[in-house]
Coordinates of C-alpha atoms (C1' of nucleotides) in Angstrom, one line a residue:
Chain Y
M1 CA -10.4 11.0 -6.5
S2 CA -8.2 9.8 -9.3
E3 CA -7.6 13.4 -10.3
N4 CA -5.6 13.8 -7.1
N5 CA -3.0 11.4 -8.2
G6 CA 0.5 12.7 -7.6
T7 CA -0.6 16.0 -6.3
S8 CA 0.5 15.7 -2.7
T9 CA 3.8 16.8 -1.6
N10 CA 6.3 15.2 0.7
F11 CA 9.7 15.7 2.3
I12 CA 11.5 14.4 -0.8
H13 CA 9.8 17.1 -2.9
S14 CA 11.2 19.6 -0.4
I15 CA 14.7 18.3 -0.9
I16 CA 14.3 18.5 -4.6
E17 CA 12.9 22.0 -4.5
K18 CA 15.9 23.2 -2.5
D19 CA 18.2 21.5 -5.0
L20 CA 16.3 23.2 -7.8
E21 CA 16.7 26.6 -6.1
S22 CA 20.4 26.1 -5.5
G23 CA 20.9 24.8 -9.0
K24 CA 22.7 21.8 -7.6
Y25 CA 21.9 19.6 -10.6
G26 CA 21.4 22.3 -13.1
G27 CA 17.7 22.2 -12.8
K28 CA 17.4 18.5 -13.6
V29 CA 15.4 15.9 -11.8
I30 CA 16.1 12.3 -12.7
T31 CA 14.8 9.3 -10.7
R32 CA 14.7 5.6 -11.2
F33 CA 12.8 2.6 -10.2
P34 CA 15.4 -0.2 -9.8
P35 CA 13.9 -3.6 -9.1
E36 CA 16.0 -6.7 -8.9
P37 CA 14.3 -9.2 -11.4
N38 CA 14.0 -11.9 -8.8
G39 CA 10.2 -11.9 -8.2
Y40 CA 6.9 -10.3 -8.7
L41 CA 6.1 -6.7 -7.9
H42 CA 3.7 -6.0 -5.1
I43 CA 1.8 -3.0 -3.8
G44 CA 4.9 -1.9 -1.8
H45 CA 6.7 -1.6 -5.1
A46 CA 3.7 0.4 -6.4
K47 CA 4.4 3.0 -3.7
S48 CA 8.0 3.3 -4.9
I49 CA 6.9 3.3 -8.6
C50 CA 4.4 6.0 -8.0
L51 CA 6.9 8.0 -5.9
N52 CA 9.7 7.9 -8.5
F53 CA 7.5 8.4 -11.6
T54 CA 5.3 11.1 -10.2
T55 CA 8.2 13.0 -8.7
A56 CA 9.9 13.1 -12.1
Q57 CA 6.6 14.2 -13.7
K58 CA 6.1 16.9 -11.1
Y59 CA 9.4 18.6 -11.9
G60 CA 9.5 17.9 -15.6
G61 CA 12.2 15.3 -15.1
K62 CA 12.8 11.8 -16.2
C63 CA 12.4 8.4 -14.6
N64 CA 14.2 5.3 -15.7
L65 CA 13.3 1.6 -15.2
R66 CA 16.5 -0.1 -14.3
Y67 CA 17.0 -3.7 -13.5
D68 CA 19.4 -4.1 -10.7
D69 CA 20.7 -7.4 -12.0
T70 CA 24.0 -7.8 -10.3
N71 CA 23.4 -11.2 -8.7
P72 CA 23.0 -13.8 -11.5
V73 CA 22.2 -16.6 -9.1
K74 CA 18.9 -15.0 -7.9
E75 CA 17.6 -13.4 -11.1
D76 CA 15.7 -14.6 -14.1
V77 CA 14.4 -13.1 -17.3
E78 CA 10.9 -14.5 -16.6
Y79 CA 10.4 -11.7 -14.1
I80 CA 11.4 -9.0 -16.6
N81 CA 8.1 -9.2 -18.5
S82 CA 6.0 -9.2 -15.4
I83 CA 7.8 -6.1 -14.1
E84 CA 7.3 -4.2 -17.3
E85 CA 3.7 -5.2 -17.6
D86 CA 3.0 -4.1 -14.1
V87 CA 4.7 -0.7 -14.3
R88 CA 2.8 0.0 -17.6
W89 CA -0.5 -1.3 -16.1
L90 CA -0.1 1.2 -13.3
G91 CA 0.0 3.9 -15.9
F92 CA 3.7 4.8 -16.1
E93 CA 6.1 4.9 -19.0
W94 CA 9.8 5.0 -18.4
D95 CA 12.2 7.3 -20.2
E96 CA 14.8 4.6 -20.5
R97 CA 14.8 0.9 -19.7
L98 CA 18.3 -0.1 -18.6
W99 CA 20.2 -3.0 -17.1
A100 CA 22.8 -2.6 -14.4
S101 CA 24.7 -5.4 -16.1
D102 CA 25.3 -3.2 -19.1
Y103 CA 27.6 -1.2 -16.8
F104 CA 29.8 -4.1 -15.7
E105 CA 32.7 -2.8 -17.8
T106 CA 32.5 0.6 -16.2
M107 CA 32.1 -0.8 -12.8
Y108 CA 35.2 -3.0 -13.3
N109 CA 37.2 0.0 -14.4
A110 CA 36.0 1.9 -11.4
A111 CA 37.2 -0.9 -9.2
V112 CA 40.6 -0.8 -10.9
A113 CA 40.7 2.9 -10.3
L114 CA 40.1 2.3 -6.6
I115 CA 42.9 -0.2 -6.5
N116 CA 45.2 2.3 -8.2
K117 CA 44.3 4.9 -5.6
G118 CA 45.1 2.4 -2.8
K119 CA 41.5 2.4 -1.9
A120 CA 40.7 -1.3 -2.6
Y121 CA 42.5 -4.6 -2.2
V122 CA 42.1 -8.3 -2.9
C123 CA 41.4 -10.3 0.2
D124 CA 41.8 -14.1 0.6
L125 CA 39.9 -14.4 3.9
T126 CA 37.2 -17.1 3.9
A127 CA 33.7 -16.0 4.6
D128 CA 33.9 -17.3 8.2
E129 CA 37.2 -15.6 8.8
M130 CA 35.9 -12.4 7.3
K131 CA 33.0 -12.6 9.8
T132 CA 35.3 -12.8 12.8
Y133 CA 37.5 -10.0 11.4
R134 CA 34.5 -7.8 10.9
G135 CA 34.0 -7.4 14.7
T136 CA 30.6 -6.9 16.2
L137 CA 28.1 -4.1 16.7
T138 CA 30.1 -3.0 19.8
E139 CA 33.6 -4.2 19.0
P140 CA 35.7 -2.8 16.2
G141 CA 36.9 -5.1 13.5
K142 CA 40.5 -6.3 12.8
E143 CA 42.4 -5.4 9.6
S144 CA 42.8 -8.3 7.2
P145 CA 46.4 -9.6 6.8
Y146 CA 45.9 -9.0 3.0
R147 CA 45.0 -5.4 3.5
S148 CA 48.6 -4.2 2.8
R149 CA 49.1 -6.0 -0.5
S150 CA 51.0 -3.9 -3.0
L151 CA 49.2 -2.0 -5.7
E152 CA 50.7 -4.2 -8.4
E153 CA 49.8 -7.4 -6.6
N154 CA 46.2 -6.2 -6.2
L155 CA 45.9 -5.2 -9.8
S156 CA 47.2 -8.6 -11.0
L157 CA 45.1 -10.6 -8.5
F158 CA 41.9 -8.7 -9.5
A159 CA 42.7 -9.3 -13.1
D160 CA 43.1 -13.0 -12.3
M161 CA 39.8 -13.0 -10.5
K162 CA 38.2 -11.5 -13.6
D163 CA 39.9 -14.1 -15.8
G164 CA 38.3 -16.9 -13.8
K165 CA 41.5 -18.2 -12.2
Y166 CA 39.9 -18.7 -8.8
A167 CA 37.0 -20.6 -7.3
E168 CA 34.0 -18.9 -5.9
G169 CA 34.7 -17.6 -2.4
A170 CA 38.5 -17.8 -2.8
K171 CA 39.0 -14.1 -3.2
V172 CA 37.1 -10.9 -3.0
L173 CA 37.8 -7.3 -3.7
R174 CA 37.3 -5.0 -0.7
A175 CA 37.2 -1.3 -0.3
K176 CA 39.9 0.0 2.1
I177 CA 38.1 2.2 4.5
D178 CA 38.1 1.7 8.3
M179 CA 37.8 -1.5 10.2
S180 CA 37.1 0.3 13.4
S181 CA 34.2 2.3 12.0
P182 CA 31.1 2.2 14.2
N183 CA 29.2 1.7 10.9
I184 CA 29.8 -1.9 10.0
N185 CA 29.1 -1.1 6.3
M186 CA 32.3 0.9 6.3
R187 CA 34.6 -1.9 7.7
D188 CA 36.3 -2.7 4.4
P189 CA 33.1 -3.8 2.6
I190 CA 33.3 -6.4 -0.2
I191 CA 32.7 -4.7 -3.5
Y192 CA 33.3 -7.6 -5.9
R193 CA 32.8 -11.3 -5.5
I194 CA 33.4 -14.3 -7.7
A195 CA 30.4 -16.1 -9.1
H196 CA 30.8 -18.7 -11.8
A197 CA 27.3 -18.4 -13.0
V198 CA 25.5 -17.6 -16.2
H199 CA 24.0 -14.2 -16.2
H200 CA 20.7 -13.7 -18.0
N201 CA 22.1 -10.7 -19.8
T202 CA 25.9 -11.1 -20.0
G203 CA 26.0 -14.8 -20.2
D204 CA 29.4 -16.1 -19.1
E205 CA 31.3 -13.0 -20.0
W206 CA 31.9 -12.2 -16.3
C207 CA 32.7 -14.4 -13.4
I208 CA 33.1 -11.5 -10.9
Y209 CA 30.1 -9.4 -10.0
P210 CA 29.9 -6.1 -8.1
M211 CA 28.1 -5.9 -4.8
Y212 CA 25.0 -3.7 -4.4
D213 CA 26.8 -1.1 -2.3
F214 CA 29.4 -0.6 -5.0
A215 CA 27.2 -1.1 -8.1
H216 CA 24.2 1.0 -7.1
P217 CA 25.9 4.4 -6.7
I218 CA 27.7 3.9 -10.0
E219 CA 24.5 2.9 -11.8
D220 CA 22.9 6.0 -10.5
A221 CA 25.8 8.2 -11.5
I222 CA 26.1 6.8 -15.0
E223 CA 22.5 7.5 -15.7
G224 CA 22.7 11.0 -14.2
I225 CA 20.2 10.2 -11.5
T226 CA 19.9 13.2 -9.2
H227 CA 17.8 11.8 -6.4
S228 CA 18.2 8.1 -5.7
I229 CA 15.1 7.1 -3.6
C230 CA 15.3 3.9 -1.6
T231 CA 13.9 2.4 1.6
L232 CA 14.9 3.1 5.2
E233 CA 17.1 0.0 5.7
F234 CA 19.7 1.6 3.4
E235 CA 20.2 4.6 5.6
D236 CA 23.3 3.0 7.1
H237 CA 24.6 2.4 3.6
R238 CA 24.5 6.0 2.5
P239 CA 28.0 6.8 3.8
L240 CA 29.3 4.0 1.6
Y241 CA 27.2 5.2 -1.3
D242 CA 28.8 8.6 -1.0
W243 CA 32.3 7.1 -0.4
C244 CA 32.2 5.1 -3.6
L245 CA 31.2 8.1 -5.7
R246 CA 33.7 10.4 -4.0
E247 CA 36.6 7.9 -4.3
V248 CA 36.0 6.9 -7.9
G249 CA 35.6 10.6 -8.5
W250 CA 34.4 10.5 -12.1
W251 CA 31.2 12.4 -11.5
P252 CA 31.3 16.1 -10.5
T253 CA 27.8 16.2 -9.2
P254 CA 27.0 12.8 -7.8
P255 CA 23.5 11.6 -7.1
Q256 CA 22.1 11.7 -3.5
Q257 CA 20.4 8.8 -1.8
I258 CA 17.1 9.6 0.0
E259 CA 15.4 7.1 2.1
F260 CA 11.6 6.6 2.9
A261 CA 9.6 4.1 4.9
R262 CA 8.4 1.1 2.9
L263 CA 4.7 0.2 2.9
N264 CA 3.1 -2.2 5.3
L265 CA -0.6 -3.1 5.1
T266 CA -2.8 -4.7 7.7
H267 CA -4.1 -8.2 7.0
T268 CA -1.3 -8.9 4.5
V269 CA 2.4 -9.5 4.1
M270 CA 4.8 -7.9 1.8
S271 CA 7.8 -10.0 2.3
K272 CA 8.9 -11.7 -0.9
R273 CA 10.0 -14.7 1.1
L274 CA 6.6 -15.2 2.7
L275 CA 4.7 -14.5 -0.5
K276 CA 6.9 -17.1 -2.3
G277 CA 6.1 -19.5 0.5
L278 CA 2.4 -19.1 -0.1
V279 CA 2.9 -19.8 -3.8
D280 CA 5.2 -22.8 -3.3
D281 CA 3.1 -24.4 -0.6
C282 CA 0.0 -23.9 -2.8
V283 CA -1.8 -21.9 -0.2
V284 CA -2.7 -19.6 -3.1
E285 CA -3.0 -20.4 -6.8
G286 CA 0.0 -18.4 -7.8
W287 CA 1.6 -15.0 -7.8
D288 CA -1.6 -13.6 -9.4
D289 CA -4.0 -15.2 -7.0
P290 CA -6.7 -12.5 -6.2
R291 CA -5.8 -12.6 -2.5
M292 CA -2.1 -11.7 -3.2
P293 CA -0.9 -8.2 -2.6
T294 CA 1.1 -8.5 -5.9
I295 CA 0.3 -6.1 -8.7
A296 CA -0.7 -9.1 -10.7
G297 CA -2.9 -10.3 -7.9
L298 CA -4.6 -7.0 -7.4
R299 CA -5.1 -6.7 -11.2
R300 CA -6.8 -10.1 -11.3
R301 CA -8.8 -9.2 -8.2
G302 CA -10.2 -6.3 -10.2
Y303 CA -8.5 -3.4 -8.6
T304 CA -7.9 -0.5 -11.0
P305 CA -4.6 1.2 -11.6
E306 CA -6.3 4.5 -10.8
A307 CA -7.4 3.2 -7.4
I308 CA -3.9 2.0 -6.6
R309 CA -2.3 5.3 -7.7
D310 CA -4.8 7.2 -5.6
F311 CA -4.0 5.0 -2.6
C312 CA -0.3 5.6 -3.0
D313 CA -0.9 9.3 -3.2
R314 CA -3.0 9.3 0.0
I315 CA -0.7 7.3 2.2
G316 CA 2.0 9.9 1.9
V317 CA 5.7 9.5 2.1
A318 CA 7.6 9.8 5.3
K319 CA 10.3 8.1 7.4
S320 CA 8.4 6.5 10.2
N321 CA 7.6 2.8 10.0
S322 CA 3.9 2.5 9.6
T323 CA 1.2 0.0 8.8
V324 CA -1.6 1.4 6.7
D325 CA -5.1 0.1 7.3
V326 CA -6.2 -1.9 4.2
G327 CA -9.5 -0.2 4.6
L328 CA -8.0 2.9 2.9
L329 CA -7.1 0.8 -0.2
E330 CA -10.6 -0.5 -0.2
H331 CA -12.0 2.9 0.0
C332 CA -10.0 4.0 -3.0
V333 CA -11.3 1.1 -5.0
R334 CA -14.9 1.7 -4.1
E335 CA -14.6 5.4 -4.9
D336 CA -13.1 4.7 -8.3
L337 CA -15.4 1.9 -9.3
G338 CA -18.5 3.7 -8.0
G339 CA -18.2 6.3 -10.7
R340 CA -17.5 4.0 -13.7
V341 CA -19.2 0.6 -13.3
E342 CA -22.7 -0.6 -14.1
S343 CA -25.0 -2.2 -11.6
R344 CA -26.6 -5.6 -12.0
N345 CA -29.2 -7.5 -10.1
V346 CA -27.6 -10.6 -8.5
V347 CA -29.1 -12.6 -5.7
E348 CA -27.1 -14.9 -3.4
N349 CA -28.7 -17.8 -1.4
P350 CA -31.9 -17.2 -3.4
I351 CA -35.4 -17.5 -2.0
K352 CA -38.3 -18.0 -4.5
V353 CA -41.0 -15.4 -4.3
I354 CA -44.4 -16.0 -5.9
I355 CA -46.4 -12.9 -6.5
T356 CA -49.8 -14.4 -6.2
N357 CA -51.8 -11.7 -7.8
Y358 CA -49.5 -11.2 -10.8
P359 CA -50.8 -12.9 -14.0
E360 CA -49.2 -16.2 -15.0
G361 CA -47.3 -16.7 -18.2
I362 CA -46.5 -13.1 -18.6
L363 CA -43.1 -11.4 -18.7
E364 CA -42.8 -7.6 -18.8
E365 CA -39.6 -5.6 -19.1
M366 CA -38.5 -3.2 -16.5
E367 CA -36.1 -0.3 -17.3
M368 CA -33.3 0.0 -14.8
E369 CA -30.5 2.5 -14.4
N370 CA -27.0 1.3 -15.1
N371 CA -25.5 3.6 -12.5
R372 CA -27.7 5.7 -10.4
N373 CA -25.0 8.2 -9.7
V374 CA -24.1 8.6 -13.4
P375 CA -27.2 9.0 -15.5
E376 CA -25.2 9.2 -18.7
M377 CA -24.5 5.5 -18.3
G378 CA -28.1 4.9 -19.4
T379 CA -30.5 2.2 -18.7
R380 CA -31.2 -1.5 -19.6
R381 CA -34.2 -3.7 -19.8
V382 CA -34.7 -6.5 -17.3
P383 CA -37.5 -9.1 -17.4
F384 CA -40.0 -9.3 -14.6
G385 CA -42.6 -12.0 -13.9
R386 CA -44.8 -13.8 -11.4
E387 CA -42.0 -15.8 -10.0
I388 CA -38.8 -14.1 -8.9
L389 CA -35.8 -14.8 -6.7
I390 CA -34.7 -12.5 -4.0
D391 CA -31.5 -12.5 -1.9
G392 CA -31.4 -14.7 1.2
D393 CA -30.4 -11.7 3.3
D394 CA -33.5 -9.8 2.1
F395 CA -36.1 -11.9 4.0
M396 CA -36.4 -12.7 7.6
E397 CA -39.3 -14.7 9.0
V398 CA -38.7 -13.1 12.3
P399 CA -37.2 -9.7 11.7
S400 CA -34.4 -8.6 14.0
K401 CA -34.6 -5.1 15.5
G402 CA -34.2 -2.4 12.9
Y403 CA -34.7 -4.7 9.9
F404 CA -36.7 -3.1 7.2
R405 CA -36.5 -5.5 4.3
L406 CA -39.0 -8.2 3.6
Y407 CA -40.8 -10.1 6.4
P408 CA -44.3 -11.3 6.8
G409 CA -46.7 -8.4 6.6
N410 CA -44.1 -5.9 5.5
E411 CA -44.1 -4.1 2.2
V412 CA -40.9 -3.3 0.3
R413 CA -40.0 -1.9 -3.2
L414 CA -38.6 -4.3 -5.7
K415 CA -35.9 -2.2 -7.3
G416 CA -37.1 -1.0 -10.7
A417 CA -40.4 -2.8 -10.3
Y418 CA -43.3 -2.9 -7.9
F419 CA -44.1 -2.7 -4.2
I420 CA -44.7 -6.2 -2.8
T421 CA -46.1 -7.3 0.5
C422 CA -45.2 -10.6 2.1
T423 CA -48.3 -12.7 2.9
D424 CA -46.9 -16.1 3.6
A425 CA -43.7 -18.1 4.1
I426 CA -44.2 -21.7 2.8
K427 CA -42.1 -24.3 4.6
D428 CA -41.2 -28.0 4.0
E429 CA -41.6 -30.8 6.6
Q430 CA -38.2 -29.8 8.1
G431 CA -39.4 -26.3 8.6
N432 CA -37.1 -24.8 5.9
I433 CA -38.6 -22.0 3.9
V434 CA -39.2 -23.1 0.3
E435 CA -41.0 -20.1 -1.1
I436 CA -42.5 -16.9 -0.1
H437 CA -45.9 -15.6 -1.2
C438 CA -46.4 -11.9 -1.8
T439 CA -48.9 -9.6 -3.5
Y440 CA -48.0 -6.7 -5.6
D441 CA -49.6 -3.3 -6.2
P442 CA -49.8 -2.6 -9.9
Q443 CA -50.0 1.2 -9.4
T444 CA -46.5 1.3 -7.8
R445 CA -44.7 0.4 -11.0
S446 CA -41.3 2.0 -11.1
G447 CA -41.1 5.3 -13.0
E448 CA -44.8 6.0 -12.9
G449 CA -44.5 8.4 -10.0
F450 CA -46.6 6.6 -7.4
E451 CA -46.6 8.7 -4.2
G452 CA -49.4 7.1 -2.4
R453 CA -47.3 5.7 0.4
K454 CA -43.6 5.1 1.2
V455 CA -41.7 1.9 2.0
K456 CA -38.5 1.9 3.9
G457 CA -36.8 -1.0 2.1
T458 CA -35.8 -1.6 -1.5
I459 CA -34.6 -5.0 -2.5
H460 CA -33.2 -6.5 -5.6
W461 CA -34.6 -9.5 -7.5
V462 CA -34.1 -11.7 -10.5
E463 CA -37.0 -13.1 -12.7
A464 CA -37.0 -16.9 -12.0
T465 CA -37.4 -18.4 -15.4
T466 CA -34.8 -16.2 -17.1
A467 CA -32.3 -16.2 -14.2
L468 CA -28.7 -17.0 -15.0
P469 CA -27.0 -19.2 -12.5
I470 CA -23.5 -17.9 -11.7
I471 CA -20.9 -18.5 -9.1
V472 CA -19.5 -15.7 -7.0
R473 CA -16.3 -15.9 -5.0
H474 CA -15.7 -13.9 -1.9
Y475 CA -12.2 -13.3 -0.7
D476 CA -11.3 -12.8 2.9
Y477 CA -8.0 -11.3 4.0
L478 CA -4.9 -13.3 3.4
M479 CA -3.7 -12.8 6.9
T480 CA -5.4 -12.4 10.2
D481 CA -3.9 -10.0 12.7
D482 CA -4.7 -11.3 16.1
E483 CA -4.5 -9.4 19.4
S484 CA -0.8 -10.2 20.0
G485 CA 0.0 -8.4 16.8
E486 CA 1.0 -11.7 15.2
S487 CA 0.1 -12.3 11.6
R488 CA -1.0 -15.7 10.5
I489 CA -2.4 -17.2 7.3
N490 CA -6.1 -17.2 7.0
P491 CA -6.8 -20.8 5.9
D492 CA -10.4 -20.1 4.7
S493 CA -10.0 -17.0 2.6
V494 CA -12.1 -18.1 -0.4
T495 CA -15.8 -18.7 -0.3
E496 CA -17.8 -19.9 -3.3
I497 CA -21.5 -19.0 -3.4
N498 CA -24.1 -20.0 -5.9
A499 CA -26.0 -17.1 -7.2
F500 CA -28.4 -16.0 -9.9
S501 CA -28.2 -12.9 -12.0
E502 CA -30.4 -11.1 -14.4
P503 CA -30.0 -12.5 -18.0
S504 CA -27.9 -9.5 -19.1
L505 CA -24.8 -11.1 -17.6
T506 CA -24.9 -13.7 -20.3
A507 CA -23.1 -11.3 -22.5
V508 CA -20.3 -10.5 -20.0
R509 CA -16.7 -10.5 -21.0
P510 CA -13.7 -11.5 -18.9
G511 CA -12.5 -8.6 -16.9
D512 CA -15.8 -6.7 -17.0
R513 CA -16.6 -5.1 -13.6
F514 CA -20.0 -4.5 -12.1
Q515 CA -21.6 -3.5 -8.9
F516 CA -23.9 -6.3 -7.8
F517 CA -26.8 -4.6 -6.3
R518 CA -26.1 -4.0 -2.6
H519 CA -23.4 -6.7 -2.5
G520 CA -20.2 -5.1 -3.8
Y521 CA -18.0 -4.7 -6.8
Y522 CA -17.3 -7.8 -8.9
I523 CA -15.1 -8.8 -11.8
A524 CA -15.7 -11.5 -14.4
D525 CA -12.6 -13.7 -14.3
S526 CA -11.8 -15.5 -17.6
R527 CA -9.8 -18.1 -15.8
L528 CA -12.5 -19.1 -13.4
T529 CA -15.3 -20.3 -15.6
Q530 CA -16.7 -23.5 -14.2
G531 CA -18.6 -25.5 -16.7
D532 CA -21.4 -23.3 -18.0
H533 CA -21.2 -21.0 -15.0
R534 CA -19.5 -17.8 -15.2
V535 CA -17.5 -17.0 -12.1
F536 CA -17.2 -13.5 -10.6
N537 CA -14.6 -12.4 -8.1
R538 CA -15.6 -10.0 -5.5
I539 CA -13.3 -7.0 -5.7
V540 CA -14.6 -5.3 -2.5
D541 CA -17.8 -5.3 -0.7
L542 CA -20.1 -2.3 -0.1
K543 CA -20.1 -0.5 3.2
S544 CA -23.0 -1.5 5.3
S545 CA -24.1 -0.4 8.7
F546 CA -26.6 -3.2 9.2
K547 CA -25.5 -6.8 9.5
V548 CA -28.2 -9.4 9.2
T549 CA -28.0 -11.9 12.0
K550 CA -30.3 -14.9 11.7
Chain S
rU1 C1' 26.4 -3.0 24.2
rG2 C1' 28.2 0.5 19.0
rG3 C1' 26.1 3.2 15.0
rG4 C1' 21.9 4.9 12.2
rG5 C1' 16.6 6.2 12.3
rU6 C1' 11.5 7.3 14.0
rA7 C1' 7.8 9.1 17.8
rU8 C1' 1.5 14.3 16.1
rA9 C1' -6.0 10.9 17.2
rG10 C1' -7.9 3.9 16.2
rC11 C1' -4.7 4.0 11.1
rC12 C1' -1.8 7.2 7.7
rA13 C1' 0.0 12.3 7.6
rA14 C1' 0.9 18.0 7.2
rG15 C1' 3.3 21.2 10.3
rU16 C1' 10.4 23.8 10.5
rG17 C1' 9.0 29.9 16.9
rG18 C1' 2.8 32.9 16.5
rU19 C1' -1.5 29.3 19.2
rA20 C1' -2.6 21.5 15.8
rA21 C1' -4.1 20.8 7.6
rG22 C1' -6.1 16.7 5.1
rG23 C1' -7.6 11.5 4.3
rC24 C1' -9.3 6.6 6.2
rA25 C1' -12.1 4.7 10.3
rG26 C1' -15.8 6.3 13.9
rU27 C1' -20.2 9.2 15.7
rG28 C1' -24.8 12.3 14.9
rG29 C1' -28.1 14.2 11.2
rA30 C1' -30.3 15.3 6.0
rU31 C1' -31.3 13.3 1.1
rU32 C1' -32.0 8.4 -1.2
rC33 C1' -36.2 3.3 -5.8
rU34 C1' -28.9 0.3 -3.2
rG35 C1' -28.9 0.2 5.1
rA36 C1' -24.5 2.2 -1.0
rU37 C1' -23.4 7.0 -2.9
rU38 C1' -23.8 12.3 -1.8
rC39 C1' -24.3 16.2 1.8
rC40 C1' -23.7 18.6 6.6
rA41 C1' -21.9 18.4 11.5
rU42 C1' -18.7 16.1 14.9
rC43 C1' -14.0 13.8 16.0
rA44 C1' -6.0 16.1 19.6
rC45 C1' -6.9 22.5 25.2
rU46 C1' -2.4 19.1 22.8
rC47 C1' 2.1 16.7 19.6
rG48 C1' 6.5 9.7 23.5
rC49 C1' 8.0 11.5 28.8
rA50 C1' 10.5 15.2 32.2
rG51 C1' 12.8 19.7 32.7
rG52 C1' 14.7 24.4 30.4
rU53 C1' 14.9 28.9 27.0
rU54 C1' 11.1 32.4 25.2
rC55 C1' 5.9 37.3 25.6
rG56 C1' 4.9 32.7 22.9
rA57 C1' 7.3 25.8 21.8
rA58 C1' 4.8 20.0 18.2
rU59 C1' 8.8 23.2 16.4
rC60 C1' 14.9 25.5 20.0
rC61 C1' 18.1 23.3 24.3
rU62 C1' 19.1 19.3 28.0
rG63 C1' 18.0 14.6 29.9
rC64 C1' 15.2 10.2 29.5
rU65 C1' 11.9 6.3 27.3
rA66 C1' 9.9 3.2 23.4
rC67 C1' 10.1 1.1 18.7
rC68 C1' 12.6 0.1 13.8
rC69 C1' 17.3 -0.9 11.0
rU70 C1' 22.3 -2.8 11.2
rA71 C1' 27.5 -7.8 12.3
rG72 C1' 25.2 -11.7 3.5
rC73 C1' 30.8 -13.1 -0.7
rC74 C1' 21.7 -10.7 -1.1
rA75 C1' 19.4 -6.3 -2.8

RNA sequence: UGGGGUAUAGCCAAGUGGUAAGGCAGUGGAUUCUGAUUCCAUCACUCGCAGGUUCGAAUCCUGCUACCCUAGCCA
C-alpha cells in the first residue's frame, strides 16, 4: 500500500540511530542525491532517491539535490531539467539544489593545502607510464620520479596548471599516499586533471577539474552531509574518502560514506551505456519510450510515483547483489491503480454478436460501476443494443477444458446487461466465424435482482453502432532472460491491436488511466494518436490463471 | 594472484546467543455481475559447506567454497 512508503527500516537506519544516540553529528541527519548530469534517471536512481529522501524525512533531517558536475566533457545542462522533473514527479522536494562546480574554489584551496602539507604533488608521467607505475592487483606500484618535488615547485606547477600553461594530460596533481598499498585507490591517486573544456556552469573559468575521489568527500563536507550513501562499487574508495577529509582537516566531524547494493531488475537493463545504445540505435523511440526503465519511460508507460515509491520501499536496502523480479514492480502498480482508476469496456479482436430476440432499432442505457471495489467512484451509462461486439478471447467454438465463457449452447452474463445464450456461430466460405447469434433473457437485466439461475462466466461487450475504434499497444519486456542467464534485446516488444471501446472513451484526455475490463490497466498517450484513433498504452496486464489456447 | 564485499525459500529481505518476520511468486479453498480484487490456509526441522565453542548457534571461533567489485587523467 502506498501508505507504507518509507516505513521500512534497514541497516543504514541502524547506523544513523547509533549516531543519533552517540550524538556524533549533534542530532543532525543530512543526506544528498548526487547525480552526474550525463543522462536520464532510471528506476535504479529511484531506489537511491527514495532512500536518501525518506531517510532524511524519517529523522527530521534534510536531503539535498546536488549535481556532481566535475567532468565537463560528459555533462550537459539538458539533463538538469529532466533530473529535477523526475525527482519532483517521484514526490520529493530537496532542501537545497546545489552544484559541485560551485565548490571548485574551495576544492582548489583544499588541494593547495594538501601540497603545503606535503601530501600532494604534481606528476608529469603520461597516462601510459602512470599505468605501469601503478602496479597490478598483486604487485605493488612504483613511486613516480616526480614524487619528491619540492613544496615550492609543486605549488608553482599547480598554479601553472590552473593558469592553463599545460596541455591536457601533461600534468596531474596526485595525492601522496602509498604506492605499495594493497588498495589500488590509495596508490597516489590523481586528484586533479587538466581539461580545456567549457563547463556548463563555470564556463572557461577553470581548466583543471577535481577527480570524483577528491571532490565528492569535500562536496559532502561543505554541505554538512552526515551520511553519504552510495553504491557498493565505491567501498574500495572509502579509505580515500576518509583520507581526503582527514588530511585536508577542515571539518571536525566529517561525513561518513555508507554503501548499499544497486538495483537490478529481471527483463531489463540498468546500464546507462546499454540504455543509450537502445536510444541511439533506434531500438526504442527515445529515453521516454514506454519500455525503458527510465523514470521518464515509466511515467509515459503509466506507472505512478506512488507505485514506484512503494516498490522501492518493499525491495529493501542491503549489501548483497540481487536481481529483483519485475513482477514485484508490476504488483505495486496493479495495487495502486486498482484503487483509483475507472473501468471501461474495451474489446480486442472483436466478434460481432447478434441478439436475435432483442428488438431492432432500439438502444437502451445500462448503468455500470466505475470501480467495483470503490463504490464512491460512482456509475456511468453505457448504450446497449441488438448488435454488440465481444472480445475475441470470450468465445470459443470448441471450448477447451475449464473454459466457461461463451460457446455454442452456453449462457453467460454480459457485464452490466443481460444473460445471453449462444445459439449459432455463422461462418464465411473459408470457415472463419463472422458473427455469433445469441438469445437474451429480458428478466436477467443487471440490477434487477434476478436469482433464477447462475452463470459461471461474465464477459464484457461494446454496442456495435456506437463503438469507438481505438488502438491499444501492448508492451513486452525489453530484455529476454534466457536459460544461460544471458540478457538479450527482445526485438518484438510492441504489439498494436485494433480494439473497440464504449463511447465514453471519446472524452478521454491524454494521461487518463483506466482498467480495460479483464485486460489490464491502460493509459491514454497524447503522443500516440494515430489519425482519429486514440491510442492506449498497456501499463500492466491483469493477473489471470486461465490462458485461452485456440 | 593482492585488497574489499556478499552468501537466509523460485525472487527480494528481517534477524546481532534463546529455538527462522514480512513482501512478491506459487499452491489449496471461500466470496465474486472482471478466471481480477478481497479473504482464509499453505509455503525453510533450517540459514553456502565442514568442523569447533555453548545447556542452547543463522548469529561466536576455525577452515573451506561460490559469486560480486577493484589496476579511467569517468562517476
